[in-house]
Amino acid sequence: MQYPEPIARLIASYMNLPGIGQKTATRLAFHTIDMKEEMVNEFAKSLLSVKRDLSFCSICGNITEEDPCEICADKSRDVSTILVVEEPKDVMAMEKMREYRGLYHVLHGVLSPMEGTGPEDIQIPSLLARLHDERIKEVIIATNATTEGEATAMYLSRLIKPAGIKVTRLAHGLSVGSDIEYADEITLLKAVEGRREL
Amino acid sequence: MQYPEPIARLIASYMNLPGIGQKTATRLAFHTIDMKEEMVNEFAKSLLSVKRDLSFCSICGNITEEDPCEICADKSRDVSTILVVEEPKDVMAMEKMREYRGLYHVLHGVLSPMEGTGPEDIQIPSLLARLHDERIKEVIIATNATTEGEATAMYLSRLIKPAGIKVTRLAHGLSVGSDIEYADEITLLKAVEGRREL
């Protein structure tokens, strides 16, 4: 006996999500059957809505309901600084900090020779175009601390520095509240290299 | 900065699923934005479809597209045996075995004095009604091996036996392929109690 067609299709849909295998998908599907009808309708509507109502900001590439996005349109932000991140969710993470008042640029990926991702495949050309604005004084590179993230940071730094714009990278070191004992070697190395006088 | 409204709503919807917290929900929501449009449409459609196209069989309580369900409508099945399970997914699990040819009854829950679930709150009255059929010779109780599952099995057994119907319970013991070393005490106890002569 097969699962009834509607359940089988829902299981398949859940399995398209990252980190969800057959067993979890089946559990979620049966849970969905027991959910209140309004809740399931709301779920379906919100799925369709993220594809229909969201787009990317034509300036910074962030996810937005309106173009340009809230941040690019905000006159109170400091236009002299652009912080470069890999993905839209990194913008949200930075904004949660409530300290940074400059602009953003979302690359939508990182350089990866292994996967054939070159500068033209991610939002590097649009970043370079933005740098023609003479008001820009600093580019802060906040790609992730992975091999590809570091390589992308190096690449951008070499490209942007000759234009006389300051290029900085987020500090790497121990997480606040973490134990030295459990830190990996690379993080410890970065923490020692980046030590500051008290 | 808040997440744009459509993302926030999708995150909330994902968080309604069991075992999915804020972080996973956020990851899934951002993944959804990057998914192909047809895939997301299919996902939304399959969500709506499980609520719209599925119902419970009026005889056995299993999930079905048509009433009565495939199994209750199947003339080749053995009507002398009813296997009682807690949830529709247990029916699917039993059917995967391809050995059992009798009928089912889905309780949609277990007795639980702690949560105030009494016999009238689950499909026990409908089970008793089915037992008036004189062709029924055996009721196999396949509730889970939890405290509530065992209590429900005991309760049903006391109720059904006086009617002269044989009541059996699935065997409990070591899983096939498992190590004695890692089995819990209760499982070992059940395995010893249920030992068979070779």
Tab-separated table of N, CA and C in Angstrom, chain B residues 68-179:
chain	number	residue	atom	x	y	z
B	68	PRO	N	-15.688	4.356	1.832
B	68	PRO	CA	-14.666	3.810	2.738
B	68	PRO	C	-13.293	3.683	2.072
B	69	CYS	N	-12.268	3.489	2.918
B	69	CYS	CA	-10.895	3.481	2.409
B	69	CYS	C	-10.623	2.216	1.594
B	70	GLU	N	-9.522	2.279	0.875
B	70	GLU	CA	-9.036	1.180	0.033
B	70	GLU	C	-9.084	-0.174	0.742
B	71	ILE	N	-8.664	-0.187	2.017
B	71	ILE	CA	-8.566	-1.455	2.744
B	71	ILE	C	-9.953	-1.964	3.131
B	72	CYS	N	-10.792	-1.066	3.675
B	72	CYS	CA	-12.145	-1.493	4.072
B	72	CYS	C	-12.947	-1.918	2.844
B	73	ALA	N	-12.660	-1.318	1.678
B	73	ALA	CA	-13.422	-1.624	0.467
B	73	ALA	C	-12.904	-2.864	-0.247
B	74	ASP	N	-11.748	-3.365	0.175
B	74	ASP	CA	-11.102	-4.486	-0.505
B	74	ASP	C	-11.744	-5.816	-0.084
B	75	LYS	N	-12.473	-6.434	-1.023
B	75	LYS	CA	-13.214	-7.663	-0.701
B	75	LYS	C	-12.281	-8.838	-0.396
B	76	SER	N	-11.028	-8.752	-0.837
B	76	SER	CA	-10.110	-9.878	-0.644
B	76	SER	C	-9.504	-9.903	0.760
B	77	ARG	N	-9.761	-8.878	1.565
B	77	ARG	CA	-9.155	-8.856	2.905
B	77	ARG	C	-9.934	-9.743	3.875
B	78	ASP	N	-9.212	-10.210	4.870
B	78	ASP	CA	-9.775	-11.106	5.867
B	78	ASP	C	-10.575	-10.307	6.899
B	79	VAL	N	-11.905	-10.425	6.849
B	79	VAL	CA	-12.754	-9.615	7.732
B	79	VAL	C	-12.836	-10.168	9.158
B	80	SER	N	-12.158	-11.294	9.431
B	80	SER	CA	-12.271	-11.878	10.769
B	80	SER	C	-11.289	-11.245	11.763
B	81	THR	N	-10.366	-10.426	11.276
B	81	THR	CA	-9.353	-9.850	12.157
B	81	THR	C	-9.316	-8.324	12.038
B	82	ILE	N	-9.272	-7.658	13.191
B	82	ILE	CA	-9.103	-6.198	13.197
B	82	ILE	C	-7.844	-5.872	13.975
B	83	LEU	N	-6.946	-5.108	13.351
B	83	LEU	CA	-5.726	-4.695	14.034
B	83	LEU	C	-5.911	-3.242	14.469
B	84	VAL	N	-5.745	-2.991	15.762
B	84	VAL	CA	-6.024	-1.664	16.322
B	84	VAL	C	-4.728	-0.877	16.495
B	85	VAL	N	-4.645	0.305	15.867
B	85	VAL	CA	-3.439	1.139	15.988
B	85	VAL	C	-3.803	2.520	16.511
B	86	GLU	N	-2.772	3.277	16.912
B	86	GLU	CA	-3.020	4.611	17.456
B	86	GLU	C	-3.281	5.635	16.357
B	87	GLU	N	-2.430	5.608	15.315
B	87	GLU	CA	-2.465	6.675	14.309
B	87	GLU	C	-2.480	6.117	12.886
B	88	PRO	N	-2.985	6.893	11.926
B	88	PRO	CA	-3.003	6.434	10.525
B	88	PRO	C	-1.623	5.994	10.019
B	89	LYS	N	-0.559	6.656	10.483
B	89	LYS	CA	0.759	6.279	9.958
B	89	LYS	C	1.154	4.869	10.400
B	90	ASP	N	0.555	4.396	11.496
B	90	ASP	CA	0.826	3.027	11.935
B	90	ASP	C	0.241	2.019	10.945
B	91	VAL	N	-0.889	2.388	10.328
B	91	VAL	CA	-1.482	1.514	9.300
B	91	VAL	C	-0.492	1.353	8.143
B	92	MET	N	0.080	2.493	7.721
B	92	MET	CA	1.048	2.469	6.614
B	92	MET	C	2.234	1.566	6.983
B	93	ALA	N	2.696	1.691	8.224
B	93	ALA	CA	3.836	0.888	8.666
B	93	ALA	C	3.501	-0.605	8.600
B	94	MET	N	2.302	-0.976	9.071
B	94	MET	CA	1.904	-2.382	9.035
B	94	MET	C	1.760	-2.873	7.601
B	95	GLU	N	1.198	-2.018	6.730
B	95	GLU	CA	0.981	-2.425	5.340
B	95	GLU	C	2.292	-2.640	4.588
B	96	LYS	N	3.335	-1.915	5.000
B	96	LYS	CA	4.648	-2.077	4.367
B	96	LYS	C	5.162	-3.500	4.537
B	97	MET	N	4.745	-4.145	5.626
B	97	MET	CA	5.159	-5.507	5.949
B	97	MET	C	4.638	-6.497	4.915
B	98	ARG	N	3.500	-6.171	4.262
B	98	ARG	CA	2.887	-7.024	3.224
B	98	ARG	C	2.546	-8.428	3.726
B	99	GLU	N	2.233	-8.608	4.994
B	99	GLU	CA	1.911	-9.927	5.530
B	99	GLU	C	0.485	-9.957	6.046
B	100	TYR	N	0.098	-8.862	6.713
B	100	TYR	CA	-1.201	-8.804	7.355
B	100	TYR	C	-2.295	-8.550	6.323
B	101	ARG	N	-3.332	-9.371	6.311
B	101	ARG	CA	-4.389	-9.253	5.298
B	101	ARG	C	-5.747	-8.933	5.923
B	102	GLY	N	-5.762	-8.628	7.229
B	102	GLY	CA	-7.036	-8.322	7.889
B	102	GLY	C	-7.394	-6.850	7.765
B	103	LEU	N	-8.291	-6.401	8.629
B	103	LEU	CA	-8.731	-5.003	8.620
B	103	LEU	C	-8.026	-4.215	9.727
B	104	TYR	N	-8.275	-2.906	9.758
B	104	TYR	CA	-7.657	-2.042	10.763
B	104	TYR	C	-8.711	-1.245	11.517
B	105	HIS	N	-8.273	-0.693	12.636
B	105	HIS	CA	-9.071	0.337	13.298
B	105	HIS	C	-8.102	1.353	13.905
B	106	VAL	N	-8.275	2.622	13.528
B	106	VAL	CA	-7.376	3.674	14.010
B	106	VAL	C	-8.034	4.410	15.167
B	107	LEU	N	-7.384	4.389	16.334
B	107	LEU	CA	-7.958	5.017	17.527
B	107	LEU	C	-7.851	6.545	17.517
B	108	HIS	N	-6.882	7.073	16.778
B	108	HIS	CA	-6.598	8.517	16.795
B	108	HIS	C	-6.269	8.988	18.201
B	109	GLY	N	-5.364	8.275	18.835
B	109	GLY	CA	-4.943	8.671	20.174
B	109	GLY	C	-4.876	7.469	21.094
B	110	VAL	N	-4.562	7.727	22.344
B	110	VAL	CA	-4.541	6.687	23.368
B	110	VAL	C	-5.231	7.234	24.609
B	111	LEU	N	-5.644	6.335	25.480
B	111	LEU	CA	-6.209	6.769	26.754
B	111	LEU	C	-5.111	7.454	27.550
B	112	SER	N	-5.418	8.591	28.134
B	112	SER	CA	-4.419	9.295	28.936
B	112	SER	C	-5.109	10.108	30.020
B	113	PRO	N	-5.216	9.520	31.213
B	113	PRO	CA	-5.879	10.248	32.310
B	113	PRO	C	-5.177	11.584	32.587
B	114	MET	N	-3.849	11.595	32.424
B	114	MET	CA	-3.075	12.823	32.658
B	114	MET	C	-3.544	13.958	31.753
B	115	GLU	N	-3.847	13.626	30.488
B	115	GLU	CA	-4.272	14.671	29.554
B	115	GLU	C	-5.787	14.692	29.406
B	116	GLY	N	-6.470	13.917	30.256
B	116	GLY	CA	-7.930	13.916	30.225
B	116	GLY	C	-8.530	13.253	29.001
B	117	THR	N	-7.788	12.312	28.376
B	117	THR	CA	-8.333	11.615	27.219
B	117	THR	C	-8.992	10.318	27.666
B	118	GLY	N	-10.308	10.257	27.603
B	118	GLY	CA	-11.053	9.073	27.995
B	118	GLY	C	-11.480	8.268	26.780
B	119	PRO	N	-12.140	7.121	26.999
B	119	PRO	CA	-12.566	6.236	25.900
B	119	PRO	C	-13.421	6.942	24.854
B	120	GLU	N	-14.229	7.943	25.294
B	120	GLU	CA	-15.125	8.622	24.354
B	120	GLU	C	-14.370	9.616	23.468
B	121	ASP	N	-13.164	9.990	23.889
B	121	ASP	CA	-12.405	11.001	23.137
B	121	ASP	C	-11.638	10.393	21.972
B	122	ILE	N	-11.450	9.066	21.995
B	122	ILE	CA	-10.781	8.418	20.864
B	122	ILE	C	-11.753	7.416	20.248
B	123	GLN	N	-11.337	6.763	19.192
B	123	GLN	CA	-12.282	5.941	18.424
B	123	GLN	C	-12.544	4.565	19.053
B	124	ILE	N	-12.828	4.536	20.361
B	124	ILE	CA	-13.161	3.268	21.003
B	124	ILE	C	-14.639	2.906	20.790
B	125	PRO	N	-15.578	3.849	20.932
B	125	PRO	CA	-16.982	3.489	20.673
B	125	PRO	C	-17.176	2.910	19.269
B	126	SER	N	-16.536	3.498	18.268
B	126	SER	CA	-16.724	2.997	16.896
B	126	SER	C	-16.102	1.614	16.736
B	127	LEU	N	-15.028	1.338	17.508
B	127	LEU	CA	-14.431	-0.004	17.466
B	127	LEU	C	-15.427	-1.022	18.051
B	128	LEU	N	-16.000	-0.688	19.207
B	128	LEU	CA	-16.947	-1.600	19.854
B	128	LEU	C	-18.153	-1.866	18.952
B	129	ALA	N	-18.602	-0.828	18.264
B	129	ALA	CA	-19.733	-0.985	17.347
B	129	ALA	C	-19.394	-1.986	16.242
B	130	ARG	N	-18.143	-1.929	15.758
B	130	ARG	CA	-17.751	-2.844	14.681
B	130	ARG	C	-17.747	-4.299	15.156
B	131	LEU	N	-17.520	-4.507	16.467
B	131	LEU	CA	-17.383	-5.870	16.981
B	131	LEU	C	-18.711	-6.627	17.027
B	132	HIS	N	-19.801	-5.903	16.781
B	132	HIS	CA	-21.096	-6.591	16.723
B	132	HIS	C	-21.166	-7.517	15.514
B	133	ASP	N	-20.315	-7.267	14.530
B	133	ASP	CA	-20.240	-8.121	13.346
B	133	ASP	C	-19.723	-9.497	13.789
B	134	GLU	N	-20.541	-10.532	13.594
B	134	GLU	CA	-20.184	-11.853	14.109
B	134	GLU	C	-19.004	-12.513	13.407
B	135	ARG	N	-18.645	-11.979	12.242
B	135	ARG	CA	-17.525	-12.589	11.511
B	135	ARG	C	-16.185	-12.318	12.197
B	136	ILE	N	-16.136	-11.331	13.084
B	136	ILE	CA	-14.873	-10.949	13.718
B	136	ILE	C	-14.471	-11.946	14.806
B	137	LYS	N	-13.277	-12.523	14.632
B	137	LYS	CA	-12.806	-13.567	15.536
B	137	LYS	C	-11.639	-13.094	16.411
B	138	GLU	N	-10.868	-12.111	15.899
B	138	GLU	CA	-9.676	-11.691	16.647
B	138	GLU	C	-9.442	-10.189	16.534
B	139	VAL	N	-9.049	-9.584	17.651
B	139	VAL	CA	-8.635	-8.183	17.649
B	139	VAL	C	-7.174	-8.140	18.079
B	140	ILE	N	-6.301	-7.629	17.183
B	140	ILE	CA	-4.872	-7.531	17.509
B	140	ILE	C	-4.608	-6.095	17.957
B	141	ILE	N	-4.130	-5.926	19.166
B	141	ILE	CA	-3.910	-4.561	19.654
B	141	ILE	C	-2.460	-4.153	19.409
B	142	ALA	N	-2.283	-3.146	18.567
B	142	ALA	CA	-0.936	-2.711	18.181
B	142	ALA	C	-0.701	-1.262	18.578
B	143	THR	N	-1.154	-0.906	19.788
B	143	THR	CA	-0.820	0.426	20.290
B	143	THR	C	0.675	0.420	20.629
B	144	ASN	N	1.269	1.616	20.745
B	144	ASN	CA	2.703	1.696	21.005
B	144	ASN	C	3.070	1.151	22.389
B	145	ALA	N	4.343	0.810	22.534
B	145	ALA	CA	4.812	0.223	23.788
B	145	ALA	C	5.137	1.304	24.820
B	146	THR	N	4.261	2.289	24.954
B	146	THR	CA	4.429	3.337	25.961
B	146	THR	C	3.463	3.034	27.109
B	147	THR	N	3.567	3.802	28.189
B	147	THR	CA	2.666	3.587	29.320
B	147	THR	C	1.211	3.706	28.868
B	148	GLU	N	0.906	4.784	28.110
B	148	GLU	CA	-0.467	5.002	27.647
B	148	GLU	C	-0.895	3.909	26.677
B	149	GLY	N	0.029	3.509	25.807
B	149	GLY	CA	-0.288	2.468	24.827
B	149	GLY	C	-0.631	1.154	25.515
B	150	GLU	N	0.158	0.818	26.542
B	150	GLU	CA	-0.081	-0.426	27.290
B	150	GLU	C	-1.408	-0.362	28.033
B	151	ALA	N	-1.665	0.799	28.652
B	151	ALA	CA	-2.906	0.956	29.417
B	151	ALA	C	-4.110	0.839	28.486
B	152	THR	N	-4.007	1.441	27.318
B	152	THR	CA	-5.099	1.370	26.348
B	152	THR	C	-5.326	-0.076	25.926
B	153	ALA	N	-4.220	-0.811	25.723
B	153	ALA	CA	-4.320	-2.216	25.320
B	153	ALA	C	-5.033	-3.019	26.403
B	154	MET	N	-4.658	-2.791	27.685
B	154	MET	CA	-5.289	-3.507	28.799
B	154	MET	C	-6.787	-3.199	28.849
B	155	TYR	N	-7.092	-1.897	28.714
B	155	TYR	CA	-8.484	-1.454	28.774
B	155	TYR	C	-9.307	-2.146	27.693
B	156	LEU	N	-8.808	-2.131	26.453
B	156	LEU	CA	-9.539	-2.733	25.333
B	156	LEU	C	-9.721	-4.231	25.541
B	157	SER	N	-8.644	-4.864	26.024
B	157	SER	CA	-8.678	-6.305	26.222
B	157	SER	C	-9.794	-6.691	27.195
B	158	ARG	N	-9.905	-5.946	28.319
B	158	ARG	CA	-10.944	-6.240	29.312
B	158	ARG	C	-12.345	-6.016	28.770
B	159	LEU	N	-12.432	-5.066	27.844
B	159	LEU	CA	-13.721	-4.707	27.273
B	159	LEU	C	-14.173	-5.726	26.231
B	160	ILE	N	-13.214	-6.236	25.457
B	160	ILE	CA	-13.561	-7.049	24.286
B	160	ILE	C	-13.650	-8.541	24.604
B	161	LYS	N	-12.748	-9.019	25.506
B	161	LYS	CA	-12.693	-10.451	25.804
B	161	LYS	C	-14.048	-11.045	26.194
B	162	PRO	N	-14.827	-10.377	27.095
B	162	PRO	CA	-16.110	-10.952	27.515
B	162	PRO	C	-17.037	-11.256	26.330
B	163	ALA	N	-16.849	-10.572	25.200
B	163	ALA	CA	-17.701	-10.810	24.032
B	163	ALA	C	-17.292	-12.077	23.298
B	164	GLY	N	-16.273	-12.783	23.841
B	164	GLY	CA	-15.852	-14.043	23.222
B	164	GLY	C	-14.969	-13.858	22.008
B	165	ILE	N	-14.394	-12.650	21.876
B	165	ILE	CA	-13.471	-12.405	20.753
B	165	ILE	C	-12.040	-12.522	21.282
B	166	LYS	N	-11.179	-13.202	20.527
B	166	LYS	CA	-9.783	-13.353	20.924
B	166	LYS	C	-9.091	-11.998	20.851
B	167	VAL	N	-8.335	-11.643	21.902
B	167	VAL	CA	-7.605	-10.372	21.881
B	167	VAL	C	-6.120	-10.672	21.998
B	168	THR	N	-5.326	-10.185	21.062
B	168	THR	CA	-3.881	-10.418	21.136
B	168	THR	C	-3.143	-9.076	21.103
B	169	ARG	N	-1.871	-9.145	21.473
B	169	ARG	CA	-1.044	-7.927	21.507
B	169	ARG	C	0.224	-8.250	20.727
B	170	LEU	N	0.751	-7.285	19.994
B	170	LEU	CA	2.009	-7.517	19.268
B	170	LEU	C	3.091	-7.912	20.257
B	171	ALA	N	4.012	-8.792	19.835
B	171	ALA	CA	5.105	-9.204	20.709
B	171	ALA	C	6.074	-8.053	20.941
B	172	HIS	N	6.582	-7.979	22.170
B	172	HIS	CA	7.630	-6.998	22.465
B	172	HIS	C	8.909	-7.745	22.748
B	173	GLY	N	10.009	-7.202	22.329
B	173	GLY	CA	11.295	-7.843	22.570
B	173	GLY	C	12.374	-7.053	21.857
B	174	LEU	N	13.494	-7.695	21.633
B	174	LEU	CA	14.621	-7.018	20.993
B	174	LEU	C	14.311	-6.755	19.522
B	175	SER	N	14.699	-5.586	19.022
B	175	SER	CA	14.586	-5.314	17.592
B	175	SER	C	15.518	-6.250	16.858
B	176	VAL	N	15.127	-6.645	15.653
B	176	VAL	CA	16.012	-7.491	14.860
B	176	VAL	C	17.265	-6.692	14.506
B	177	GLY	N	18.422	-7.296	14.743
B	177	GLY	CA	19.675	-6.612	14.421
B	177	GLY	C	20.215	-5.763	15.550
B	178	SER	N	19.492	-5.710	16.688
B	178	SER	CA	19.964	-4.841	17.778
B	178	SER	C	20.882	-5.604	18.737
B	179	ASP	N	21.671	-4.868	19.497
B	179	ASP	CA	22.582	-5.443	20.480
B	179	ASP	C	21.912	-5.527	21.841
